[in-house]
PDB file of C-alpha atoms and ligand atoms in Angstrom:
ATOM      1  CA  MET A 268    -179.271-136.036-124.450  1.00  0.00           C
ATOM      2  CA  GLU A 269    -179.601-132.578-125.977  1.00  0.00           C
ATOM      3  CA  LYS A 270    -179.538-129.772-123.438  1.00  0.00           C
ATOM      4  CA  ILE A 271    -181.055-126.307-123.563  1.00  0.00           C
ATOM      5  CA  ILE A 272    -180.869-123.342-121.210  1.00  0.00           C
ATOM      6  CA  TYR A 273    -184.198-122.751-119.520  1.00  0.00           C
ATOM      7  CA  ASN A 274    -184.385-119.863-117.088  1.00  0.00           C
ATOM      8  CA  GLY A 275    -180.696-119.934-116.280  1.00  0.00           C
ATOM      9  CA  LYS A 276    -180.321-123.706-115.918  1.00  0.00           C
ATOM     10  CA  LEU A 277    -179.191-126.480-118.215  1.00  0.00           C
ATOM     11  CA  SER A 278    -182.202-128.710-118.813  1.00  0.00           C
ATOM     12  CA  GLU A 279    -183.052-131.635-121.031  1.00  0.00           C
ATOM     13  CA  ARG A 280    -184.714-130.298-124.146  1.00  0.00           C
ATOM     14  CA  ALA A 281    -187.409-132.986-124.197  1.00  0.00           C
ATOM     15  CA  LYS A 282    -188.574-132.077-120.686  1.00  0.00           C
ATOM     16  CA  ILE A 283    -189.304-128.390-121.331  1.00  0.00           C
ATOM     17  CA  LYS A 284    -192.760-127.408-122.520  1.00  0.00           C
ATOM     18  CA  VAL A 285    -194.067-123.970-123.446  1.00  0.00           C
ATOM     19  CA  ASP A 286    -196.870-122.657-121.246  1.00  0.00           C
ATOM     20  CA  ILE A 287    -199.926-121.753-123.349  1.00  0.00           C
ATOM     21  CA  GLU A 288    -200.040-118.402-121.554  1.00  0.00           C
ATOM     22  CA  ASP A 289    -196.447-117.514-122.272  1.00  0.00           C
ATOM     23  CA  ARG A 290    -196.600-113.996-123.713  1.00  0.00           C
ATOM     24  CA  GLY A 291    -194.088-114.927-126.375  1.00  0.00           C
ATOM     25  CA  TYR A 292    -196.407-117.690-127.555  1.00  0.00           C
ATOM     26  CA  GLN A 293    -199.581-115.581-127.391  1.00  0.00           C
ATOM     27  CA  PHE A 294    -198.384-112.137-128.437  1.00  0.00           C
ATOM     28  CA  GLY A 295    -194.849-112.486-129.780  1.00  0.00           C
ATOM     29  CA  ASP A 296    -194.068-110.375-126.709  1.00  0.00           C
ATOM     30  CA  GLY A 297    -190.343-110.909-126.486  1.00  0.00           C
ATOM     31  CA  VAL A 298    -186.982-110.539-128.172  1.00  0.00           C
ATOM     32  CA  TYR A 299    -184.408-112.938-129.609  1.00  0.00           C
ATOM     33  CA  GLU A 300    -180.946-113.394-131.045  1.00  0.00           C
ATOM     34  CA  VAL A 301    -179.205-115.838-133.342  1.00  0.00           C
ATOM     35  CA  ILE A 302    -175.474-116.160-132.674  1.00  0.00           C
ATOM     36  CA  ARG A 303    -173.032-118.060-134.889  1.00  0.00           C
ATOM     37  CA  VAL A 304    -170.755-120.646-133.392  1.00  0.00           C
ATOM     38  CA  TYR A 305    -167.572-121.474-135.283  1.00  0.00           C
ATOM     39  CA  ASN A 306    -165.258-124.165-134.011  1.00  0.00           C
ATOM     40  CA  GLY A 307    -167.029-124.122-130.647  1.00  0.00           C
ATOM     41  CA  HIS A 308    -166.630-120.339-130.191  1.00  0.00           C
ATOM     42  CA  LEU A 309    -169.335-117.685-130.083  1.00  0.00           C
ATOM     43  CA  PHE A 310    -168.687-115.252-132.948  1.00  0.00           C
ATOM     44  CA  THR A 311    -169.410-111.612-131.995  1.00  0.00           C
ATOM     45  CA  GLY A 312    -171.217-112.900-128.899  1.00  0.00           C
ATOM     46  CA  ASP A 313    -170.838-109.633-126.957  1.00  0.00           C
ATOM     47  CA  GLU A 314    -172.349-107.603-129.780  1.00  0.00           C
ATOM     48  CA  HIS A 315    -175.346-109.945-130.061  1.00  0.00           C
ATOM     49  CA  LEU A 316    -175.947-109.922-126.300  1.00  0.00           C
ATOM     50  CA  GLN A 317    -175.627-106.137-126.188  1.00  0.00           C
ATOM     51  CA  ARG A 318    -178.283-105.919-128.904  1.00  0.00           C
ATOM     52  CA  LEU A 319    -180.478-108.389-127.003  1.00  0.00           C
ATOM     53  CA  MET A 320    -180.291-106.092-124.001  1.00  0.00           C
ATOM     54  CA  GLU A 321    -181.143-103.053-126.114  1.00  0.00           C
ATOM     55  CA  SER A 322    -184.066-104.883-127.772  1.00  0.00           C
ATOM     56  CA  ALA A 323    -185.383-105.893-124.335  1.00  0.00           C
ATOM     57  CA  GLU A 324    -185.067-102.323-123.024  1.00  0.00           C
ATOM     58  CA  SER A 325    -186.867-100.978-126.099  1.00  0.00           C
ATOM     59  CA  ILE A 326    -189.930-103.041-125.199  1.00  0.00           C
ATOM     60  CA  GLY A 327    -189.777-102.193-121.507  1.00  0.00           C
ATOM     61  CA  MET A 328    -188.277-105.515-120.414  1.00  0.00           C
ATOM     62  CA  LYS A 329    -185.201-106.152-118.329  1.00  0.00           C
ATOM     63  CA  LEU A 330    -183.058-109.196-119.056  1.00  0.00           C
ATOM     64  CA  PRO A 331    -183.131-111.604-116.134  1.00  0.00           C
ATOM     65  CA  TYR A 332    -179.316-112.055-116.290  1.00  0.00           C
ATOM     66  CA  SER A 333    -176.288-109.895-116.999  1.00  0.00           C
ATOM     67  CA  ILE A 334    -174.511-110.218-120.341  1.00  0.00           C
ATOM     68  CA  ILE A 335    -171.604-111.963-118.590  1.00  0.00           C
ATOM     69  CA  GLU A 336    -173.962-114.462-116.950  1.00  0.00           C
ATOM     70  CA  ILE A 337    -175.673-115.199-120.269  1.00  0.00           C
ATOM     71  CA  LYS A 338    -172.346-115.640-121.999  1.00  0.00           C
ATOM     72  CA  THR A 339    -171.227-118.129-119.352  1.00  0.00           C
ATOM     73  CA  GLN A 340    -174.482-120.065-119.798  1.00  0.00           C
ATOM     74  CA  LEU A 341    -174.121-120.102-123.586  1.00  0.00           C
ATOM     75  CA  ASN A 342    -170.521-121.313-123.454  1.00  0.00           C
ATOM     76  CA  GLU A 343    -171.586-124.068-121.088  1.00  0.00           C
ATOM     77  CA  LEU A 344    -174.379-125.042-123.494  1.00  0.00           C
ATOM     78  CA  ILE A 345    -171.927-125.204-126.411  1.00  0.00           C
ATOM     79  CA  ARG A 346    -169.683-127.413-124.276  1.00  0.00           C
ATOM     80  CA  VAL A 347    -172.320-129.894-123.102  1.00  0.00           C
ATOM     81  CA  ASN A 348    -173.912-130.189-126.554  1.00  0.00           C
ATOM     82  CA  GLN A 349    -170.424-130.437-128.099  1.00  0.00           C
ATOM     83  CA  LEU A 350    -171.367-127.914-130.745  1.00  0.00           C
ATOM     84  CA  SER A 351    -168.617-127.117-133.191  1.00  0.00           C
ATOM     85  CA  SER A 352    -170.250-125.384-136.186  1.00  0.00           C
ATOM     86  CA  GLY A 353    -173.752-124.040-135.747  1.00  0.00           C
ATOM     87  CA  ILE A 354    -175.923-121.456-134.107  1.00  0.00           C
ATOM     88  CA  ILE A 355    -177.356-120.591-130.747  1.00  0.00           C
ATOM     89  CA  TYR A 356    -180.928-119.350-130.725  1.00  0.00           C
ATOM     90  CA  LEU A 357    -181.954-117.457-127.616  1.00  0.00           C
ATOM     91  CA  GLN A 358    -185.149-115.687-126.729  1.00  0.00           C
ATOM     92  CA  VAL A 359    -186.641-113.902-123.770  1.00  0.00           C
ATOM     93  CA  THR A 360    -190.366-113.404-123.379  1.00  0.00           C
ATOM     94  CA  ARG A 361    -192.246-111.229-120.911  1.00  0.00           C
ATOM     95  CA  GLY A 362    -193.218-114.378-119.033  1.00  0.00           C
ATOM     96  CA  VAL A 363    -196.319-116.379-118.240  1.00  0.00           C
ATOM     97  CA  SER A 364    -199.440-114.491-117.284  1.00  0.00           C
ATOM     98  CA  GLN A 365    -203.200-114.638-117.921  1.00  0.00           C
ATOM     99  CA  ARG A 366    -203.834-113.222-121.383  1.00  0.00           C
ATOM    100  CA  ASN A 367    -204.167-109.447-121.249  1.00  0.00           C
ATOM    101  CA  HIS A 368    -202.781-106.794-123.574  1.00  0.00           C
ATOM    102  CA  LEU A 369    -201.446-104.882-120.588  1.00  0.00           C
ATOM    103  CA  PHE A 370    -198.006-105.818-119.291  1.00  0.00           C
ATOM    104  CA  PRO A 371    -198.233-108.379-116.465  1.00  0.00           C
ATOM    105  CA  SER A 372    -197.364-107.407-112.890  1.00  0.00           C
ATOM    106  CA  ALA A 373    -193.751-106.463-112.200  1.00  0.00           C
ATOM    107  CA  ASP A 374    -193.032-109.733-110.390  1.00  0.00           C
ATOM    108  CA  THR A 375    -193.725-111.822-113.531  1.00  0.00           C
ATOM    109  CA  VAL A 376    -190.505-113.629-114.391  1.00  0.00           C
ATOM    110  CA  PRO A 377    -189.312-113.412-118.020  1.00  0.00           C
ATOM    111  CA  VAL A 378    -188.888-116.788-119.735  1.00  0.00           C
ATOM    112  CA  PHE A 379    -185.379-117.181-121.101  1.00  0.00           C
ATOM    113  CA  ILE A 380    -184.423-120.077-123.363  1.00  0.00           C
ATOM    114  CA  ALA A 381    -181.408-120.900-125.510  1.00  0.00           C
ATOM    115  CA  TYR A 382    -180.675-123.915-127.665  1.00  0.00           C
ATOM    116  CA  THR A 383    -177.997-124.977-130.104  1.00  0.00           C
ATOM    117  CA  ARG A 384    -178.325-126.254-133.645  1.00  0.00           C
ATOM    118  CA  GLU A 385    -175.617-127.645-135.881  1.00  0.00           C
ATOM    119  CA  MET A 386    -175.219-125.711-139.105  1.00  0.00           C
ATOM    120  CA  GLN A 387    -172.446-125.581-141.663  1.00  0.00           C
ATOM    121  CA  ARG A 388    -171.342-122.384-143.398  1.00  0.00           C
ATOM    122  CA  PRO A 389    -173.345-121.882-146.644  1.00  0.00           C
ATOM    123  CA  THR A 390    -170.157-122.139-148.709  1.00  0.00           C
ATOM    124  CA  ALA A 391    -171.664-123.421-151.967  1.00  0.00           C
ATOM    125  CA  ALA A 392    -174.264-120.618-152.126  1.00  0.00           C
ATOM    126  CA  MET A 393    -171.650-118.046-151.117  1.00  0.00           C
ATOM    127  CA  GLU A 394    -169.445-119.119-154.005  1.00  0.00           C
ATOM    128  CA  LYS A 395    -172.159-119.297-156.622  1.00  0.00           C
ATOM    129  CA  GLY A 396    -174.425-116.473-155.497  1.00  0.00           C
ATOM    130  CA  VAL A 397    -178.188-116.597-155.005  1.00  0.00           C
ATOM    131  CA  SER A 398    -181.272-114.898-156.417  1.00  0.00           C
ATOM    132  CA  ALA A 399    -183.835-112.626-154.774  1.00  0.00           C
ATOM    133  CA  ILE A 400    -187.167-110.968-155.361  1.00  0.00           C
ATOM    134  CA  SER A 401    -188.190-107.474-154.298  1.00  0.00           C
ATOM    135  CA  VAL A 402    -191.235-107.045-152.069  1.00  0.00           C
ATOM    136  CA  GLU A 403    -192.968-104.190-150.331  1.00  0.00           C
ATOM    137  CA  ASP A 404    -191.838-103.737-146.742  1.00  0.00           C
ATOM    138  CA  ILE A 405    -195.056-104.063-144.732  1.00  0.00           C
ATOM    139  CA  ARG A 406    -193.432-104.200-141.289  1.00  0.00           C
ATOM    140  CA  TRP A 407    -193.889-101.834-138.357  1.00  0.00           C
ATOM    141  CA  LEU A 408    -191.673 -98.811-137.702  1.00  0.00           C
ATOM    142  CA  ARG A 409    -189.383-100.383-135.073  1.00  0.00           C
ATOM    143  CA  CYS A 410    -187.486-102.867-137.225  1.00  0.00           C
ATOM    144  CA  ASP A 411    -184.391-102.032-135.142  1.00  0.00           C
ATOM    145  CA  ILE A 412    -185.864-104.151-132.325  1.00  0.00           C
ATOM    146  CA  LYS A 413    -185.159-107.862-132.752  1.00  0.00           C
ATOM    147  CA  SER A 414    -188.686-108.741-131.712  1.00  0.00           C
ATOM    148  CA  LEU A 415    -190.321-112.166-131.950  1.00  0.00           C
ATOM    149  CA  ASN A 416    -193.011-110.658-134.208  1.00  0.00           C
ATOM    150  CA  LEU A 417    -191.740-111.857-137.567  1.00  0.00           C
ATOM    151  CA  LEU A 418    -194.943-112.462-139.521  1.00  0.00           C
ATOM    152  CA  PRO A 419    -194.217-109.945-142.323  1.00  0.00           C
ATOM    153  CA  ASN A 420    -190.678-111.335-142.588  1.00  0.00           C
ATOM    154  CA  LEU A 421    -192.060-114.876-142.878  1.00  0.00           C
ATOM    155  CA  LEU A 422    -194.528-113.841-145.584  1.00  0.00           C
ATOM    156  CA  ALA A 423    -191.715-112.174-147.540  1.00  0.00           C
ATOM    157  CA  LYS A 424    -189.368-115.167-147.214  1.00  0.00           C
ATOM    158  CA  GLN A 425    -192.103-117.606-148.214  1.00  0.00           C
ATOM    159  CA  LYS A 426    -192.863-115.524-151.306  1.00  0.00           C
ATOM    160  CA  ALA A 427    -189.177-115.596-152.220  1.00  0.00           C
ATOM    161  CA  SER A 428    -189.014-119.338-151.766  1.00  0.00           C
ATOM    162  CA  GLU A 429    -192.138-119.887-153.892  1.00  0.00           C
ATOM    163  CA  ALA A 430    -190.439-117.849-156.636  1.00  0.00           C
ATOM    164  CA  GLY A 431    -187.419-120.176-156.366  1.00  0.00           C
ATOM    165  CA  CYS A 432    -185.352-117.466-154.655  1.00  0.00           C
ATOM    166  CA  PHE A 433    -183.213-117.295-151.542  1.00  0.00           C
ATOM    167  CA  GLU A 434    -184.281-113.946-150.134  1.00  0.00           C
ATOM    168  CA  ALA A 435    -186.879-111.189-150.413  1.00  0.00           C
ATOM    169  CA  ILE A 436    -185.453-107.684-150.545  1.00  0.00           C
ATOM    170  CA  GLN A 437    -187.899-105.276-148.955  1.00  0.00           C
ATOM    171  CA  HIS A 438    -188.553-101.655-149.937  1.00  0.00           C
ATOM    172  CA  ARG A 439    -190.682 -98.804-148.651  1.00  0.00           C
ATOM    173  CA  ASN A 440    -192.021 -96.698-151.509  1.00  0.00           C
ATOM    174  CA  GLY A 441    -189.135 -97.805-153.697  1.00  0.00           C
ATOM    175  CA  VAL A 442    -186.415 -97.257-151.063  1.00  0.00           C
ATOM    176  CA  VAL A 443    -184.653-100.518-150.177  1.00  0.00           C
ATOM    177  CA  THR A 444    -184.609-101.344-146.474  1.00  0.00           C
ATOM    178  CA  GLU A 445    -183.317-104.903-145.908  1.00  0.00           C
ATOM    179  CA  GLY A 446    -183.924-108.585-146.543  1.00  0.00           C
ATOM    180  CA  SER A 447    -186.431-110.676-144.604  1.00  0.00           C
ATOM    181  CA  SER A 448    -183.602-112.034-142.437  1.00  0.00           C
ATOM    182  CA  SER A 449    -180.529-110.157-143.660  1.00  0.00           C
ATOM    183  CA  ASN A 450    -179.193-106.693-144.457  1.00  0.00           C
ATOM    184  CA  VAL A 451    -178.642-105.607-148.067  1.00  0.00           C
ATOM    185  CA  SER A 452    -175.783-103.647-149.616  1.00  0.00           C
ATOM    186  CA  ILE A 453    -174.971-102.606-153.170  1.00  0.00           C
ATOM    187  CA  VAL A 454    -171.691-101.761-154.882  1.00  0.00           C
ATOM    188  CA  VAL A 455    -171.597 -99.002-157.500  1.00  0.00           C
ATOM    189  CA  ASP A 456    -168.293 -97.849-159.025  1.00  0.00           C
ATOM    190  CA  GLY A 457    -166.348 -99.504-156.202  1.00  0.00           C
ATOM    191  CA  ILE A 458    -168.360 -97.797-153.439  1.00  0.00           C
ATOM    192  CA  ILE A 459    -170.607 -99.795-151.114  1.00  0.00           C
ATOM    193  CA  LYS A 460    -173.964 -98.382-150.072  1.00  0.00           C
ATOM    194  CA  THR A 461    -176.087 -99.762-147.271  1.00  0.00           C
ATOM    195  CA  HIS A 462    -179.196 -98.456-145.492  1.00  0.00           C
ATOM    196  CA  PRO A 463    -178.281 -96.351-142.427  1.00  0.00           C
ATOM    197  CA  ALA A 464    -178.952 -97.961-139.044  1.00  0.00           C
ATOM    198  CA  THR A 465    -182.322 -96.302-138.405  1.00  0.00           C
ATOM    199  CA  ASN A 466    -185.613 -97.634-137.030  1.00  0.00           C
ATOM    200  CA  LEU A 467    -186.357 -99.074-140.489  1.00  0.00           C
ATOM    201  CA  ILE A 468    -183.772-101.862-140.368  1.00  0.00           C
ATOM    202  CA  LEU A 469    -182.204-104.246-137.917  1.00  0.00           C
ATOM    203  CA  ASN A 470    -178.700-103.006-137.200  1.00  0.00           C
ATOM    204  CA  GLY A 471    -177.117-106.312-138.184  1.00  0.00           C
ATOM    205  CA  ILE A 472    -174.032-107.531-136.385  1.00  0.00           C
ATOM    206  CA  THR A 473    -172.666-108.971-139.644  1.00  0.00           C
ATOM    207  CA  ARG A 474    -173.326-105.552-141.218  1.00  0.00           C
ATOM    208  CA  LYS A 475    -171.232-104.038-138.407  1.00  0.00           C
ATOM    209  CA  VAL A 476    -168.421-106.524-139.027  1.00  0.00           C
ATOM    210  CA  MET A 477    -168.606-105.612-142.724  1.00  0.00           C
ATOM    211  CA  LEU A 478    -168.364-101.871-141.897  1.00  0.00           C
ATOM    212  CA  GLU A 479    -165.310-102.583-139.755  1.00  0.00           C
ATOM    213  CA  ILE A 480    -163.706-104.641-142.533  1.00  0.00           C
ATOM    214  CA  CYS A 481    -164.268-101.740-144.944  1.00  0.00           C
ATOM    215  CA  ARG A 482    -162.731 -99.203-142.549  1.00  0.00           C
ATOM    216  CA  GLN A 483    -159.711-101.424-141.934  1.00  0.00           C
ATOM    217  CA  ASN A 484    -159.114-102.065-145.623  1.00  0.00           C
ATOM    218  CA  ASN A 485    -159.909 -98.658-147.133  1.00  0.00           C
ATOM    219  CA  ILE A 486    -163.005 -99.854-148.952  1.00  0.00           C
ATOM    220  CA  GLU A 487    -165.343 -96.887-149.336  1.00  0.00           C
ATOM    221  CA  ILE A 488    -168.763 -97.369-147.783  1.00  0.00           C
ATOM    222  CA  LYS A 489    -171.671 -94.993-147.436  1.00  0.00           C
ATOM    223  CA  GLU A 490    -174.497 -95.597-144.986  1.00  0.00           C
ATOM    224  CA  GLU A 491    -177.079 -94.133-147.328  1.00  0.00           C
ATOM    225  CA  THR A 492    -180.415 -95.284-148.658  1.00  0.00           C
ATOM    226  CA  PHE A 493    -180.765 -96.460-152.252  1.00  0.00           C
ATOM    227  CA  THR A 494    -183.738 -97.167-154.471  1.00  0.00           C
ATOM    228  CA  ILE A 495    -184.973-100.325-156.188  1.00  0.00           C
ATOM    229  CA  GLU A 496    -183.708 -98.870-159.501  1.00  0.00           C
ATOM    230  CA  GLU A 497    -180.223 -98.418-158.019  1.00  0.00           C
ATOM    231  CA  LEU A 498    -180.410-101.954-156.641  1.00  0.00           C
ATOM    232  CA  LEU A 499    -181.256-103.468-160.015  1.00  0.00           C
ATOM    233  CA  GLN A 500    -178.610-101.430-161.779  1.00  0.00           C
ATOM    234  CA  ALA A 501    -175.846-101.953-159.203  1.00  0.00           C
ATOM    235  CA  ASP A 502    -172.548-103.600-160.162  1.00  0.00           C
ATOM    236  CA  GLU A 503    -172.856-105.932-157.173  1.00  0.00           C
ATOM    237  CA  VAL A 504    -175.457-106.723-154.517  1.00  0.00           C
ATOM    238  CA  PHE A 505    -174.866-108.767-151.396  1.00  0.00           C
ATOM    239  CA  LEU A 506    -176.577-109.749-148.156  1.00  0.00           C
ATOM    240  CA  THR A 507    -175.085-109.866-144.690  1.00  0.00           C
ATOM    241  CA  GLY A 508    -176.427-111.916-141.815  1.00  0.00           C
ATOM    242  CA  THR A 509    -175.444-114.329-139.084  1.00  0.00           C
ATOM    243  CA  THR A 510    -176.424-117.433-141.014  1.00  0.00           C
ATOM    244  CA  THR A 511    -175.971-116.008-144.542  1.00  0.00           C
ATOM    245  CA  GLU A 512    -172.553-114.390-143.798  1.00  0.00           C
ATOM    246  CA  ILE A 513    -171.689-112.345-146.934  1.00  0.00           C
ATOM    247  CA  MET A 514    -173.909-113.685-149.683  1.00  0.00           C
ATOM    248  CA  PRO A 515    -173.701-112.478-153.297  1.00  0.00           C
ATOM    249  CA  ILE A 516    -177.010-111.762-155.032  1.00  0.00           C
ATOM    250  CA  ILE A 517    -176.669-112.429-158.740  1.00  0.00           C
ATOM    251  CA  GLU A 518    -180.270-111.998-159.863  1.00  0.00           C
ATOM    252  CA  ILE A 519    -183.227-109.923-158.628  1.00  0.00           C
ATOM    253  CA  ASP A 520    -186.741-110.157-160.054  1.00  0.00           C
ATOM    254  CA  LYS A 521    -185.252-112.336-162.823  1.00  0.00           C
ATOM    255  CA  SER A 522    -182.918-109.516-163.861  1.00  0.00           C
ATOM    256  CA  LYS A 523    -179.155-110.156-163.719  1.00  0.00           C
ATOM    257  CA  ILE A 524    -176.990-108.124-161.352  1.00  0.00           C
ATOM    258  CA  GLY A 525    -173.736-107.070-163.057  1.00  0.00           C
ATOM    259  CA  ASN A 526    -172.662-109.990-165.212  1.00  0.00           C
ATOM    260  CA  GLY A 527    -174.694-112.447-163.151  1.00  0.00           C
ATOM    261  CA  THR A 528    -171.802-113.784-161.067  1.00  0.00           C
ATOM    262  CA  PRO A 529    -170.530-112.796-157.597  1.00  0.00           C
ATOM    263  CA  GLY A 530    -168.724-109.435-157.784  1.00  0.00           C
ATOM    264  CA  THR A 531    -165.072-108.648-156.995  1.00  0.00           C
ATOM    265  CA  ILE A 532    -165.737-106.531-153.923  1.00  0.00           C
ATOM    266  CA  THR A 533    -168.227-109.044-152.539  1.00  0.00           C
ATOM    267  CA  LYS A 534    -165.634-111.808-152.896  1.00  0.00           C
ATOM    268  CA  GLN A 535    -163.007-109.604-151.262  1.00  0.00           C
ATOM    269  CA  LEU A 536    -165.360-108.986-148.322  1.00  0.00           C
ATOM    270  CA  GLN A 537    -165.958-112.729-148.016  1.00  0.00           C
ATOM    271  CA  ARG A 538    -162.197-113.314-147.734  1.00  0.00           C
ATOM    272  CA  TYR A 539    -161.814-110.624-145.060  1.00  0.00           C
ATOM    273  CA  PHE A 540    -164.832-112.006-143.211  1.00  0.00           C
ATOM    274  CA  LYS A 541    -163.268-115.472-143.179  1.00  0.00           C
ATOM    275  CA  GLU A 542    -160.119-113.928-141.691  1.00  0.00           C
ATOM    276  CA  LYS A 543    -162.205-112.305-138.928  1.00  0.00           C
ATOM    277  CA  VAL A 544    -163.771-115.672-138.140  1.00  0.00           C
ATOM    278  CA  ALA A 545    -160.318-117.271-138.063  1.00  0.00           C
ATOM    279  CA  GLU A 546    -159.019-114.548-135.689  1.00  0.00           C
ATOM    280  CA  CYS A 547    -161.818-115.289-133.252  1.00  0.00           C
ATOM    281  CA  CYS A 548    -162.414-118.956-133.656  1.00  0.00           C
ATOM    282  CA  SER A 549    -159.490-120.880-135.139  1.00  0.00           C
ATOM    283  CA  VAL A 550    -158.341-122.560-131.919  1.00  0.00           C
ATOM    284  CA  PRO A 551    -160.795-125.326-131.009  1.00  0.00           C
ATOM    285  CA  THR A 552    -162.271-125.085-127.518  1.00  0.00           C
ATOM    286  CA  LYS A 553    -161.121-127.648-124.962  1.00  0.00           C
ATOM    287  CA  ALA A 554    -164.363-129.603-125.154  1.00  0.00           C
ATOM    288  CA  GLN A 555    -164.103-130.277-128.909  1.00  0.00           C
TER     289      GLN A 555
HETATM  290  N1  PDD B 953    -181.785-112.630-138.785  1.00  0.00           N
HETATM  291  N2  PDD B 953    -182.287-108.022-140.792  1.00  0.00           N
HETATM  292  C1  PDD B 953    -183.208-108.872-140.307  1.00  0.00           C
HETATM  293  C2  PDD B 953    -184.638-108.553-140.476  1.00  0.00           C
HETATM  294  C3  PDD B 953    -182.799-110.047-139.657  1.00  0.00           C
HETATM  295  O1  PDD B 953    -183.713-110.890-139.150  1.00  0.00           O
HETATM  296  C4  PDD B 953    -181.409-110.335-139.543  1.00  0.00           C
HETATM  297  C5  PDD B 953    -180.912-111.559-138.846  1.00  0.00           C
HETATM  298  C6  PDD B 953    -180.484-109.420-140.078  1.00  0.00           C
HETATM  299  C7  PDD B 953    -179.003-109.639-139.976  1.00  0.00           C
HETATM  300  O2  PDD B 953    -178.566-109.408-138.672  1.00  0.00           O
HETATM  301  P1  PDD B 953    -177.291-110.151-138.080  1.00  0.00           P
HETATM  302  O3  PDD B 953    -176.148-109.855-138.969  1.00  0.00           O
HETATM  303  O4  PDD B 953    -177.123-109.552-136.742  1.00  0.00           O
HETATM  304  O5  PDD B 953    -177.620-111.620-138.045  1.00  0.00           O
HETATM  305  C8  PDD B 953    -180.973-108.273-140.680  1.00  0.00           C
HETATM  306  C9  PDD B 953    -181.484-113.797-137.995  1.00  0.00           C
HETATM  307  C10 PDD B 953    -180.255-114.504-138.417  1.00  0.00           C
HETATM  308  C11 PDD B 953    -182.718-114.683-137.932  1.00  0.00           C
HETATM  309  O6  PDD B 953    -183.773-114.136-137.670  1.00  0.00           O
HETATM  310  O7  PDD B 953    -182.612-115.891-138.102  1.00  0.00           O
END
């Protein structure tokens, strides 16, 4: 029987129902995280939970549990569901309260859920590369908060899919921000450029791992904005994200990037990323 975490307790998934007055359901009033699980281990779990806490604080919410408590719950969930390769989705909403734009009273309990899903690494796409379209970024000005409000992201991703593409790369007045569910970087003359971690992008954990890899291996990286023209003319373009890992983009708006195959630096980053995963997660957990 598949288990989920519901307000701090392991519960049977089939028995939990969403209240129609949950503020997450009515307003998207909450925050979330997606954490990768490799070989039964949380990958960069602390970083994701730290960001969850920051997202919650940014919307005036306090997490109902400490990071250590959440981590213990998540590890228990991985164990009981016997998850080896997959993700954990977790979200916290401002709780159940009669619909009102104002925050509910201080004693309203946040609703915290987490579930697991099996998912393999997207190895075939990572080897071959994927295509993208560019779209206008129509989101709000706090994209650094991992909020449940994802409607503009969904519209962008759907548009990409309808164009036969994997991702939509968003821009504000011609300046590239990020993908609909990933961060974007370019490589020009051996130097990586990626949007600085401002309010206009989500400060991706995979992006952070990539920055660390670059520092450790003397790969030059600049946290600077770049335009759509620079994107289309770059030698290499790649995405970073929890489920996408390091994903080469070989075509944007039907125009080839570089020679239309995954670039050297992107492939190098993929190798280093795999090493990081191995460092963290190569020993199977006892339950596997
Ligand atoms: N998305 N930018 C946006 C808008 C995202 O939604 C995500 C992640 C990222 C990459 O962040 P990270 O490396 O921490 O996963 C960037 C998750 C996976 C999702 O919504 O499913």
